[in-house]
PDB file of N, CA and C in Angstrom:
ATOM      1  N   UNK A 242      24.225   0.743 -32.770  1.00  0.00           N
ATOM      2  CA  UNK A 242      22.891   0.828 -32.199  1.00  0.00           C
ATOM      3  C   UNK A 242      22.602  -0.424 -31.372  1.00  0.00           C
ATOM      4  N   UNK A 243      21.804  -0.240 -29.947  1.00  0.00           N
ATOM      5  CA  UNK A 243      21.529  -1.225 -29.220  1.00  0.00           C
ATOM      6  C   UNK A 243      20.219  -2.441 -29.882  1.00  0.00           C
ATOM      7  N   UNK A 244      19.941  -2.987 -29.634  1.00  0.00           N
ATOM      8  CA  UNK A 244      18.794  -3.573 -30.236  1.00  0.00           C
ATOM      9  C   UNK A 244      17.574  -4.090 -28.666  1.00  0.00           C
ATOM     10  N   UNK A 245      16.917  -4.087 -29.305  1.00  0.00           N
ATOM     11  CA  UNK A 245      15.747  -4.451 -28.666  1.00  0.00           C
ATOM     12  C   UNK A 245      15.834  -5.788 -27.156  1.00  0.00           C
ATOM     13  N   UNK A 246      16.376  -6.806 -28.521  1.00  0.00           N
ATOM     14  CA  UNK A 246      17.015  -7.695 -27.433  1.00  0.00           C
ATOM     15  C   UNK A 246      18.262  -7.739 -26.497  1.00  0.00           C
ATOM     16  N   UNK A 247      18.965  -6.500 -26.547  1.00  0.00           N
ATOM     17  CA  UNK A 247      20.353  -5.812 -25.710  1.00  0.00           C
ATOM     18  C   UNK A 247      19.350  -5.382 -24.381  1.00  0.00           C
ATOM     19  N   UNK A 248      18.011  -4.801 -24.810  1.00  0.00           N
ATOM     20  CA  UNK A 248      17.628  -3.672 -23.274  1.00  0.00           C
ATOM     21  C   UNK A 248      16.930  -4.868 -22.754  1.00  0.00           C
ATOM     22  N   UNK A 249      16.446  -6.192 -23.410  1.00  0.00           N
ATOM     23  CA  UNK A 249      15.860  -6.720 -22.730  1.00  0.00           C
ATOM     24  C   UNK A 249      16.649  -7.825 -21.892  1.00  0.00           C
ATOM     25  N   UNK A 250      17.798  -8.036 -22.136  1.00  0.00           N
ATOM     26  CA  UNK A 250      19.135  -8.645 -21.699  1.00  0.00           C
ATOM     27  C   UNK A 250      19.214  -8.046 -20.371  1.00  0.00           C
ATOM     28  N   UNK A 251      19.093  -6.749 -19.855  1.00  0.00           N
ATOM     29  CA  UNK A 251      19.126  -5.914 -18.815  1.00  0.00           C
ATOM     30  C   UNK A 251      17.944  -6.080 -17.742  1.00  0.00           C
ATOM     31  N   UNK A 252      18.296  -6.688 -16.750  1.00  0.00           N
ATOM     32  CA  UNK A 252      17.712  -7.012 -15.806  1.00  0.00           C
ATOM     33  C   UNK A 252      17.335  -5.801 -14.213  1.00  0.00           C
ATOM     34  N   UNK A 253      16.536  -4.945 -14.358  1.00  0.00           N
ATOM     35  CA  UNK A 253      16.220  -3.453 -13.827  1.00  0.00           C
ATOM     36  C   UNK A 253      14.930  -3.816 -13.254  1.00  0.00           C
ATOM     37  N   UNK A 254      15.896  -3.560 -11.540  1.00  0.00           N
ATOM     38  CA  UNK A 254      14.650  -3.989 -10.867  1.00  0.00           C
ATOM     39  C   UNK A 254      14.473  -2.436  -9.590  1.00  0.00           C
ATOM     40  N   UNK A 255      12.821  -2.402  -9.222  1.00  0.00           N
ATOM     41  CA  UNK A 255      12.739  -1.352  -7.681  1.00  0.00           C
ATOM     42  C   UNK A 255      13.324  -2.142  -6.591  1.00  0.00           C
ATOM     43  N   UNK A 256      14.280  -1.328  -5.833  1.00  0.00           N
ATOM     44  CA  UNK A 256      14.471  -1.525  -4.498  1.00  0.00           C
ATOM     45  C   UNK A 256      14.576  -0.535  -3.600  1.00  0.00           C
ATOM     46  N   UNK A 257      14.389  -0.312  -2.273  1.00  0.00           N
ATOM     47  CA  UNK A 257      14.645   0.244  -1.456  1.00  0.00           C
ATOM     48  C   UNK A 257      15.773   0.863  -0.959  1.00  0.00           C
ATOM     49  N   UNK A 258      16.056   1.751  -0.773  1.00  0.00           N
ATOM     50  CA  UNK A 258      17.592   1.839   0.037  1.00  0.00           C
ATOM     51  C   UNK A 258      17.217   1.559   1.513  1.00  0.00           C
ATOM     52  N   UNK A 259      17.746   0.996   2.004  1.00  0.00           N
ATOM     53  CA  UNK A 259      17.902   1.105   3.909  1.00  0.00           C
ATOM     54  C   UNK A 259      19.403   1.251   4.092  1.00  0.00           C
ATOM     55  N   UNK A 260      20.364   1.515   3.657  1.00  0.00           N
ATOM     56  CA  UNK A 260      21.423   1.987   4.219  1.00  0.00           C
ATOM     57  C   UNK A 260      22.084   2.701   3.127  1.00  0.00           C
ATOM     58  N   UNK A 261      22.605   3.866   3.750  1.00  0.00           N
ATOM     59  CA  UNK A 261      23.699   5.072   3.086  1.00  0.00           C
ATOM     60  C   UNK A 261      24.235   5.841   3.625  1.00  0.00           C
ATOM     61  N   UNK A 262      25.664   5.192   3.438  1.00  0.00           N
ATOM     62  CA  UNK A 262      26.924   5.719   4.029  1.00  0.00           C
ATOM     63  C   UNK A 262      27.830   6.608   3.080  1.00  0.00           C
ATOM     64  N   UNK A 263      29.116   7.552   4.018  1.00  0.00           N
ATOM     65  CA  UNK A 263      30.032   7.917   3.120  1.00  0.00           C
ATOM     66  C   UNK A 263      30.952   6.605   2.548  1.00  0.00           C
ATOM     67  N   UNK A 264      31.281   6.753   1.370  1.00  0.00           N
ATOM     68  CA  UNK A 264      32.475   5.864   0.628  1.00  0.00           C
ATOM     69  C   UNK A 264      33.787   6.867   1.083  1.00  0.00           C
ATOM     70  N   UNK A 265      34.043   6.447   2.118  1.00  0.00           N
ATOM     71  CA  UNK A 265      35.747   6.927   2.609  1.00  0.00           C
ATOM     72  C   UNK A 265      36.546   6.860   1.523  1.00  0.00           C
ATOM     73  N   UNK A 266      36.662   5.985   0.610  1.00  0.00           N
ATOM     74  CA  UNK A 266      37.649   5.436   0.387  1.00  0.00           C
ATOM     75  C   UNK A 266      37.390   5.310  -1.388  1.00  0.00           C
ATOM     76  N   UNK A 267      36.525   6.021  -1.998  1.00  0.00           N
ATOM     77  CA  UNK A 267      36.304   6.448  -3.355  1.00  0.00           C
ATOM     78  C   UNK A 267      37.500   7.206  -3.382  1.00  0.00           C
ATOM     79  N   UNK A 268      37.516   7.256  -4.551  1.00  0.00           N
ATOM     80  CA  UNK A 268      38.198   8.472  -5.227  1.00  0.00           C
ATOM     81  C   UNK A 268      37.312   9.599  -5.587  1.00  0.00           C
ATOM     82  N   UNK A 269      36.237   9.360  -6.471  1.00  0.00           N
ATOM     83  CA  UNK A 269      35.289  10.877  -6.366  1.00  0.00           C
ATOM     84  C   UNK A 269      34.291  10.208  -5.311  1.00  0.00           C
ATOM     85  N   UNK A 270      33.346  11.187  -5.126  1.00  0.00           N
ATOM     86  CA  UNK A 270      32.265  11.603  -3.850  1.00  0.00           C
ATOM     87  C   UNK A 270      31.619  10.629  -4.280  1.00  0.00           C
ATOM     88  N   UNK A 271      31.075   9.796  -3.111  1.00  0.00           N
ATOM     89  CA  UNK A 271      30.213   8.917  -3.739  1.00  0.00           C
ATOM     90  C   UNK A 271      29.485   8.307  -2.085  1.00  0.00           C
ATOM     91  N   UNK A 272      28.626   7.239  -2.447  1.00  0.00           N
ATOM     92  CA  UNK A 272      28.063   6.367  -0.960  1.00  0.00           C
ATOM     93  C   UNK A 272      28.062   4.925  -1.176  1.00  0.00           C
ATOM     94  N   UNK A 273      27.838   4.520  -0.106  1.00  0.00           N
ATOM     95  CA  UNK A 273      27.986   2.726  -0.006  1.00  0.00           C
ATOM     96  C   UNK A 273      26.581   2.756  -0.081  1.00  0.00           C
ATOM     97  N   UNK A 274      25.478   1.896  -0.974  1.00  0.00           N
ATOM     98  CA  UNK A 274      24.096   1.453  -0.283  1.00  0.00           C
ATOM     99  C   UNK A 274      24.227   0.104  -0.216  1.00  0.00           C
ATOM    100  N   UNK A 275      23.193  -0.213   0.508  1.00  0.00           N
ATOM    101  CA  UNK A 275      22.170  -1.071   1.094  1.00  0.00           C
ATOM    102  C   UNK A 275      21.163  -1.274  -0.006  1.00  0.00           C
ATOM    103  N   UNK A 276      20.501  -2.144  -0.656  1.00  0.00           N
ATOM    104  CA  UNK A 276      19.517  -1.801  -1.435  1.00  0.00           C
ATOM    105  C   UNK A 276      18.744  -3.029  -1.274  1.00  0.00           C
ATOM    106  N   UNK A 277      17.254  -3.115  -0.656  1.00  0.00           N
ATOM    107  CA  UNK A 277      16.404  -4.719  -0.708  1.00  0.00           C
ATOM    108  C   UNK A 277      15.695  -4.120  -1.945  1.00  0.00           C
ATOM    109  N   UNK A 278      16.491  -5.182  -2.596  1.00  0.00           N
ATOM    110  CA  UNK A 278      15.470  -5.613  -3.897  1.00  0.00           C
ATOM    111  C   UNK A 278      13.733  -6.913  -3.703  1.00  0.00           C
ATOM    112  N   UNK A 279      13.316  -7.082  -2.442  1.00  0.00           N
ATOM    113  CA  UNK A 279      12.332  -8.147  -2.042  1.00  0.00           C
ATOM    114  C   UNK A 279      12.837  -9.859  -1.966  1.00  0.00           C
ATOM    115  N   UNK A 280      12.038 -10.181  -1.702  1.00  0.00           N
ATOM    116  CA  UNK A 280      12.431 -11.658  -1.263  1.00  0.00           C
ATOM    117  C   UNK A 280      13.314 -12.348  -2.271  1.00  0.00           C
ATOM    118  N   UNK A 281      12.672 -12.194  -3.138  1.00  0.00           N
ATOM    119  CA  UNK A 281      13.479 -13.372  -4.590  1.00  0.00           C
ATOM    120  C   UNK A 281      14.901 -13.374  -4.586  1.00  0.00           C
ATOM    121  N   UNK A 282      15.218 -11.373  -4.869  1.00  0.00           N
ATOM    122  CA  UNK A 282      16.692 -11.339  -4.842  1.00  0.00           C
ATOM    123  C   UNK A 282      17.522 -11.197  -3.695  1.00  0.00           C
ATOM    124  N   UNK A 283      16.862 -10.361  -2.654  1.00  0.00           N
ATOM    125  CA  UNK A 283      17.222  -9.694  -1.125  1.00  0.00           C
ATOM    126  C   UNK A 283      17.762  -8.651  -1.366  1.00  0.00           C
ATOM    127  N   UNK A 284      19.082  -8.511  -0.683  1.00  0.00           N
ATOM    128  CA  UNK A 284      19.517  -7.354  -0.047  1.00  0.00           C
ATOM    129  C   UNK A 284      21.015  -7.053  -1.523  1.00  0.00           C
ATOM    130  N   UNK A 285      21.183  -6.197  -1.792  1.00  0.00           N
ATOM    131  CA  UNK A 285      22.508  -5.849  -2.605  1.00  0.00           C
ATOM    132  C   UNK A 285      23.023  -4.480  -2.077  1.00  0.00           C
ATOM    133  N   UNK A 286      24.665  -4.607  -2.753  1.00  0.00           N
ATOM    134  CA  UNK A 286      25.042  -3.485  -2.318  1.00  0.00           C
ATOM    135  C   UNK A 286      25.414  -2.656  -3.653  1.00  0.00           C
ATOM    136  N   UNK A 287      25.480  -1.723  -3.560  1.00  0.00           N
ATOM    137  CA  UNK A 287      26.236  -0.324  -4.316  1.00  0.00           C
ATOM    138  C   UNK A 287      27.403   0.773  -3.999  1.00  0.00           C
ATOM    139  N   UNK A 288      27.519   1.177  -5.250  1.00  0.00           N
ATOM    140  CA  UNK A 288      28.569   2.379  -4.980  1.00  0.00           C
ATOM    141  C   UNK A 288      28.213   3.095  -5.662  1.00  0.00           C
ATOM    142  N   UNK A 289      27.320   4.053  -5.379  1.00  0.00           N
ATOM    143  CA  UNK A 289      26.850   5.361  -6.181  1.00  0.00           C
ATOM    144  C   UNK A 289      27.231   6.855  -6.237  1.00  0.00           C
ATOM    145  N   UNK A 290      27.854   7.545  -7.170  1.00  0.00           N
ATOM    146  CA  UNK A 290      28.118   8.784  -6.942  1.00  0.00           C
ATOM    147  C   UNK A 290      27.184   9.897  -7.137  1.00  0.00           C
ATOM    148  N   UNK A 291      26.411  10.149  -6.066  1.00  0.00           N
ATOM    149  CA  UNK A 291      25.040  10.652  -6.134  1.00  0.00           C
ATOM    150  C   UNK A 291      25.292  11.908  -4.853  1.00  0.00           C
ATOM    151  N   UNK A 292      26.232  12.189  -4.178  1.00  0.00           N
ATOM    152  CA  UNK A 292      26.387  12.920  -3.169  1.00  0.00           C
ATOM    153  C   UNK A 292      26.082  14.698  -3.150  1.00  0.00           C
ATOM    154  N   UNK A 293      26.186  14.661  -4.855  1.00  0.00           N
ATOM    155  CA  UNK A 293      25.690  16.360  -4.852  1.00  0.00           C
ATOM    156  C   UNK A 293      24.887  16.640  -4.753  1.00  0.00           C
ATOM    157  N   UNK A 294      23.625  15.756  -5.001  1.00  0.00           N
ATOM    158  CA  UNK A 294      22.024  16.185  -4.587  1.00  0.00           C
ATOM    159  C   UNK A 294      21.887  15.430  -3.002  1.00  0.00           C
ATOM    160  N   UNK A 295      22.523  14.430  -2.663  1.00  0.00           N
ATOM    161  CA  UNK A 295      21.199  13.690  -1.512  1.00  0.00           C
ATOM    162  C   UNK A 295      22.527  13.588  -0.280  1.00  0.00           C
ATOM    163  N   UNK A 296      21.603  13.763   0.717  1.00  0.00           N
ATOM    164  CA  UNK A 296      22.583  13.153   2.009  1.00  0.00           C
ATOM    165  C   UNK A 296      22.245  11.856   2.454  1.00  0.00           C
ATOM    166  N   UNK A 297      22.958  11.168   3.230  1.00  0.00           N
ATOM    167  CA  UNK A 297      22.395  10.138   3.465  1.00  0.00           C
ATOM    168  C   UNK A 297      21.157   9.818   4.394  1.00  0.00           C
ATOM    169  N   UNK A 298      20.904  10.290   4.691  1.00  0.00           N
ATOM    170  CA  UNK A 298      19.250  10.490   5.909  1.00  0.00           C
ATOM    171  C   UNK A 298      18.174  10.697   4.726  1.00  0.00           C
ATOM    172  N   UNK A 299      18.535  11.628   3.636  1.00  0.00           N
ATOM    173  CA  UNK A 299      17.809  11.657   2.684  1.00  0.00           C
ATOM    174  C   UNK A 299      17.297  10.581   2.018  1.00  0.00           C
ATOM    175  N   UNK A 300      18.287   9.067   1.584  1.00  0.00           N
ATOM    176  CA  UNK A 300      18.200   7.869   0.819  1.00  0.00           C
ATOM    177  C   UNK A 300      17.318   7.166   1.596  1.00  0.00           C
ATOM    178  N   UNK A 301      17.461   7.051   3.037  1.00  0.00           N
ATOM    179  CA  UNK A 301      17.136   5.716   3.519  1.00  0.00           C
ATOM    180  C   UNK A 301      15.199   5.808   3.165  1.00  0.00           C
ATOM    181  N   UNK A 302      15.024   4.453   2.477  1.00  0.00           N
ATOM    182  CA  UNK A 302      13.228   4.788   2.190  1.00  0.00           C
ATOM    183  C   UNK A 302      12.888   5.458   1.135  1.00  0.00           C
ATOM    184  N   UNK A 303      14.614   5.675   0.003  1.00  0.00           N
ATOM    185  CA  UNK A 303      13.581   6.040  -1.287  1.00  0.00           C
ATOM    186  C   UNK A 303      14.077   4.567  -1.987  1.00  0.00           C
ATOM    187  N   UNK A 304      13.165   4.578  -3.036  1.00  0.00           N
ATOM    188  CA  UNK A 304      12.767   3.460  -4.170  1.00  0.00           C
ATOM    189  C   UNK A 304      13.851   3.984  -5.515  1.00  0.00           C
ATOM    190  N   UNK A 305      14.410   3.175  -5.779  1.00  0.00           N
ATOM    191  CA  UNK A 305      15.345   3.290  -6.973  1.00  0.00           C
ATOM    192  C   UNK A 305      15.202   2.501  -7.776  1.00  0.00           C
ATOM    193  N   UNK A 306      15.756   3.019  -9.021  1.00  0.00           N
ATOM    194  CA  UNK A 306      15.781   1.574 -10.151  1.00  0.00           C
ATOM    195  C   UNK A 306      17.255   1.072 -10.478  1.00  0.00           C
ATOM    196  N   UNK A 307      17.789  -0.085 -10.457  1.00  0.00           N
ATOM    197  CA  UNK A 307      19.095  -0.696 -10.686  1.00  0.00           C
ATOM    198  C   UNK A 307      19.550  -1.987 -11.786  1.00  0.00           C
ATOM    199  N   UNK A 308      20.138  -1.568 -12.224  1.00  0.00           N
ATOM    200  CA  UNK A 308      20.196  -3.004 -13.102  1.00  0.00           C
ATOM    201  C   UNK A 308      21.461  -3.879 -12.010  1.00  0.00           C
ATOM    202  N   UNK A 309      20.551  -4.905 -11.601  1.00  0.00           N
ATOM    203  CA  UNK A 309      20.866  -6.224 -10.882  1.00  0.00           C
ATOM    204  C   UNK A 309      21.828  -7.304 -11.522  1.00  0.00           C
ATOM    205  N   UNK A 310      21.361  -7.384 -13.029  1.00  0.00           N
ATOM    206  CA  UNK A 310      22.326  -8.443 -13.428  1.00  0.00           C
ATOM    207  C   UNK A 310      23.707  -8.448 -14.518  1.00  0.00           C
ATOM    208  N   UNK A 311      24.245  -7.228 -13.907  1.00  0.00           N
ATOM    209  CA  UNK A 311      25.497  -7.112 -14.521  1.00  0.00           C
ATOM    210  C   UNK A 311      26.704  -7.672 -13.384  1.00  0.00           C
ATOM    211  N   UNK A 312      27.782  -7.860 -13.894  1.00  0.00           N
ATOM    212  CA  UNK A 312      29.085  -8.718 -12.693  1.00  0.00           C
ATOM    213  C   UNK A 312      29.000  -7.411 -11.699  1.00  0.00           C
ATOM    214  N   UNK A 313      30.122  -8.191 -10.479  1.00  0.00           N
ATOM    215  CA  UNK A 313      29.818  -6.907  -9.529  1.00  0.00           C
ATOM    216  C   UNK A 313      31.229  -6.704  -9.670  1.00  0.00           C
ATOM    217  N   UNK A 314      31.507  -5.256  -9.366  1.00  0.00           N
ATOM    218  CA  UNK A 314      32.730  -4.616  -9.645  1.00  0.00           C
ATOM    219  C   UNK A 314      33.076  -4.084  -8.386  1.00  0.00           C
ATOM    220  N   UNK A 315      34.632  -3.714  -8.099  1.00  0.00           N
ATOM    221  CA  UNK A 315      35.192  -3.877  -7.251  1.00  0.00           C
ATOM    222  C   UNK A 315      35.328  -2.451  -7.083  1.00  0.00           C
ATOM    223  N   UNK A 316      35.118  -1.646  -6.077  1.00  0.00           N
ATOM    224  CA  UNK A 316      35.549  -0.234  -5.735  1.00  0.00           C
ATOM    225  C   UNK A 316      36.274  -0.116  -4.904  1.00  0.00           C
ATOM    226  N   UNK A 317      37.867   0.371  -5.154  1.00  0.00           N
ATOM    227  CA  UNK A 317      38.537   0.094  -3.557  1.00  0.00           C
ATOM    228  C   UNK A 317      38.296  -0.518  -2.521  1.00  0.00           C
ATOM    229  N   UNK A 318      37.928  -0.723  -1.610  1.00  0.00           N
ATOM    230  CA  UNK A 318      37.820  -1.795  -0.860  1.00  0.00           C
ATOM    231  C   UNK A 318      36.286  -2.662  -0.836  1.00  0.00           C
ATOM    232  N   UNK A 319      35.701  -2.146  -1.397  1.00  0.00           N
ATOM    233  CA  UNK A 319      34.200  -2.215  -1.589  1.00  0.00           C
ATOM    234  C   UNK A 319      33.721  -3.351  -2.298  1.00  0.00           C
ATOM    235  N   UNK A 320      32.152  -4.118  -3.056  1.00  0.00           N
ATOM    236  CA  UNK A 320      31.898  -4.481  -4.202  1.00  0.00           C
ATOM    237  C   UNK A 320      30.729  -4.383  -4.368  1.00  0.00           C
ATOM    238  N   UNK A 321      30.699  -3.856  -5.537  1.00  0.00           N
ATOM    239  CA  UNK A 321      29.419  -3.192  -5.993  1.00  0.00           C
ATOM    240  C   UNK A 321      28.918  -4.094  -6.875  1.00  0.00           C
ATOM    241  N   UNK A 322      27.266  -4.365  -6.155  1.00  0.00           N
ATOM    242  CA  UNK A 322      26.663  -5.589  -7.015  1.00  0.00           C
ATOM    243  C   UNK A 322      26.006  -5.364  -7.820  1.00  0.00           C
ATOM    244  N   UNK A 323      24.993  -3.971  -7.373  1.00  0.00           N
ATOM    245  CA  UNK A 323      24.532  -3.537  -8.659  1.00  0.00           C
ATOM    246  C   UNK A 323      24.246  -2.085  -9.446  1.00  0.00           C
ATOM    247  N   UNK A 324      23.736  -1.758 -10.320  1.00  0.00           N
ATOM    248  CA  UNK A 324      23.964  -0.186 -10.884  1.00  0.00           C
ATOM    249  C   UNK A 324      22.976   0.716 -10.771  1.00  0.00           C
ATOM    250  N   UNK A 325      22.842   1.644  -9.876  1.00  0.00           N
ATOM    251  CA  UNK A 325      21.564   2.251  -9.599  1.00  0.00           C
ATOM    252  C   UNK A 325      21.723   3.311 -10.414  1.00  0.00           C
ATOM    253  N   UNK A 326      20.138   3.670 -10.998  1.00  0.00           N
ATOM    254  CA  UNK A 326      20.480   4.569 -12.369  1.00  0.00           C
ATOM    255  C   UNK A 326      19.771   6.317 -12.189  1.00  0.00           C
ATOM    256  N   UNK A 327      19.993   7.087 -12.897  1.00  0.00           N
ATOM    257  CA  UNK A 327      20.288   8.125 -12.417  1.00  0.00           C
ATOM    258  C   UNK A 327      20.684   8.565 -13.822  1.00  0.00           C
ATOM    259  N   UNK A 328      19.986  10.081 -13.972  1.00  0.00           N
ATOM    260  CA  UNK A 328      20.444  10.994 -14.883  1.00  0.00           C
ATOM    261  C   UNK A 328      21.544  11.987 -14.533  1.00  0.00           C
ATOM    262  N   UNK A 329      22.008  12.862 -15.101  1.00  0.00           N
ATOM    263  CA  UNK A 329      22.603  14.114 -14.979  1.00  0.00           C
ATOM    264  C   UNK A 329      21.767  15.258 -15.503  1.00  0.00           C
ATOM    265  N   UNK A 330      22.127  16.211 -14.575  1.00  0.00           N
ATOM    266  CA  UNK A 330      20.806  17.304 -14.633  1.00  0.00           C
ATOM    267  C   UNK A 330      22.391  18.418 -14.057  1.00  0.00           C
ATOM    268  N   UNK A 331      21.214  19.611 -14.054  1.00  0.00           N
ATOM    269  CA  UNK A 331      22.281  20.782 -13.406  1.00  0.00           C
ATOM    270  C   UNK A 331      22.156  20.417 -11.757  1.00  0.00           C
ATOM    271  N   UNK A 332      23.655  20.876 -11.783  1.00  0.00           N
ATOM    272  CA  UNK A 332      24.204  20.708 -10.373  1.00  0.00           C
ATOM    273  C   UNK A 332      24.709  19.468 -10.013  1.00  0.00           C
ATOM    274  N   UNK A 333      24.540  18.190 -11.116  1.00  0.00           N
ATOM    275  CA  UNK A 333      24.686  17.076 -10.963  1.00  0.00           C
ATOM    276  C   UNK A 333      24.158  15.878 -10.975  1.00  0.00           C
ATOM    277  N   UNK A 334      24.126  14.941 -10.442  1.00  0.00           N
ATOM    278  CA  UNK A 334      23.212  13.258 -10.489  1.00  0.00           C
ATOM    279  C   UNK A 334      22.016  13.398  -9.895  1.00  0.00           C
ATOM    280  N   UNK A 335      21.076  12.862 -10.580  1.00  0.00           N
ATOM    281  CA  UNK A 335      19.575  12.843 -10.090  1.00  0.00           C
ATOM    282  C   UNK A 335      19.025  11.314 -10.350  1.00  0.00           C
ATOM    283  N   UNK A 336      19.090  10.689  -8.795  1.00  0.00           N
ATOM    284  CA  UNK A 336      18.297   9.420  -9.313  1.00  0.00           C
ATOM    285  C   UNK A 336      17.314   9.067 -10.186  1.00  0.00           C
ATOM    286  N   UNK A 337      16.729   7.929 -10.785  1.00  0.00           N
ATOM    287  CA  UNK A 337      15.692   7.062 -11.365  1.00  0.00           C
ATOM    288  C   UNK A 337      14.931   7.053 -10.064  1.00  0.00           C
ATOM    289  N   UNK A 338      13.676   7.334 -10.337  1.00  0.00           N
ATOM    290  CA  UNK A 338      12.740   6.477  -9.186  1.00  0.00           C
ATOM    291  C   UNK A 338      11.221   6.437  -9.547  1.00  0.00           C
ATOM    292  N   UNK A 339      10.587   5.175  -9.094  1.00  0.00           N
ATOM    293  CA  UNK A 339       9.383   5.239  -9.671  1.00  0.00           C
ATOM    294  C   UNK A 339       8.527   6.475  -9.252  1.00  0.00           C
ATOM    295  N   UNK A 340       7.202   6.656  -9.839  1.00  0.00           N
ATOM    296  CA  UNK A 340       6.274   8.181  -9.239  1.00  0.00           C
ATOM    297  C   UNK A 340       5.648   7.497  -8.072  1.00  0.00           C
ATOM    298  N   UNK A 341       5.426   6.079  -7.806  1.00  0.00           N
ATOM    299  CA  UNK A 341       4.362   5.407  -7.169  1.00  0.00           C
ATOM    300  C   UNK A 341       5.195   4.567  -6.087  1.00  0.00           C
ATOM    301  N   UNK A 342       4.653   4.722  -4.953  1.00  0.00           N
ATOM    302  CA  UNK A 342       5.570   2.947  -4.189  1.00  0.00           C
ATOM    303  C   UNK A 342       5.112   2.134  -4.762  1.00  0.00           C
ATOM    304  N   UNK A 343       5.700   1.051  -5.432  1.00  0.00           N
ATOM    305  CA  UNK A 343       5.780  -0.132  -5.785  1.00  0.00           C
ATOM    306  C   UNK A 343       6.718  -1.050  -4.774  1.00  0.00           C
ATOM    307  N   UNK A 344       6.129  -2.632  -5.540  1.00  0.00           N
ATOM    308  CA  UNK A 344       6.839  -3.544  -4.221  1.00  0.00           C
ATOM    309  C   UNK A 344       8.222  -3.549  -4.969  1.00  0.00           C
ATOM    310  N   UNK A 345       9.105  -3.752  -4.034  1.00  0.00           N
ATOM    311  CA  UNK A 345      10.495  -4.016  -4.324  1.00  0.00           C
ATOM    312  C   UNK A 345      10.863  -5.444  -5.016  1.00  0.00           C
ATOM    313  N   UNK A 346      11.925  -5.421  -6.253  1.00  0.00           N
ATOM    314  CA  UNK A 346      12.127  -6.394  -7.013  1.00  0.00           C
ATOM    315  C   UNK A 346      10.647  -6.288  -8.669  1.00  0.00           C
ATOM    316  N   UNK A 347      10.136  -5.652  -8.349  1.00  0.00           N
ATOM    317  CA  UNK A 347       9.454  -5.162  -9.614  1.00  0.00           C
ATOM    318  C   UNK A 347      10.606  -4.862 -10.717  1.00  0.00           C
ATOM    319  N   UNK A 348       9.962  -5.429 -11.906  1.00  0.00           N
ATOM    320  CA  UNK A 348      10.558  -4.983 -13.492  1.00  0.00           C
ATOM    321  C   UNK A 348      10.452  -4.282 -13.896  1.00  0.00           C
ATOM    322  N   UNK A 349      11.287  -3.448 -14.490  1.00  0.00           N
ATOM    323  CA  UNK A 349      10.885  -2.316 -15.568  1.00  0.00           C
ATOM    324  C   UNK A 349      10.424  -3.215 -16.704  1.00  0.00           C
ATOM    325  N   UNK A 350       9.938  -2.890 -17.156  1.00  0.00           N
ATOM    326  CA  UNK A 350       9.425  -3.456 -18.526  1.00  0.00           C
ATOM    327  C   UNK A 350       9.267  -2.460 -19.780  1.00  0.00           C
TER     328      UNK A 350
END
């Protein structure tokens, strides 16, 4: 079991997408983002496999939630800084996103 102080260890912040591309070079379906988390942190990137629900024209200008402070991991040629979160539903991956615009770099709490 996780404990209390494990989720609060997890650093999950709103950001923006402004860029989403194909990942050529995944192995499963997936996209490169862009993500401004606001001034404090800036700009990060991702590797999300989210391609069965959204195209990319679809991402640019939605609000996601990501945990920011885990290491960044290496995707084929790529590096992914942080983890944008997302359920599984039918048909596939369905982002996290707040109901409200909020400013970017906001906490979950």
């Amino acid at each position: 079991m996780a404990t209390f102080d494990d989720f609060m260890a997890l650093d999950i912040r709103v950001g923006t997408i402004t860029e989403a591309k194909i990942f050529e070079k995944a192995i499963k379906p997936a996209y490169q983002l862009n993500i401004d988390f606001g001034l404090e942190i800036g700009e990060k990137k991702s590797s999300a496999q989210i391609r069965n629900h959204y195209e990319p024209e679809d991402l640019i200008g939605k609000q996601v939630l990501a945990v920011i402070n885990f290491p960044p991991r290496r995707i084929a040629n790529f590096m992914s800084e942080v983890l944008v979160l997302w359920t599984y539903s039918d048909g596939g991956v369905v982002l996290i996103t707040p109901d409200k615009p909020v400013k970017n770099g906001d906490k979950l709490g």
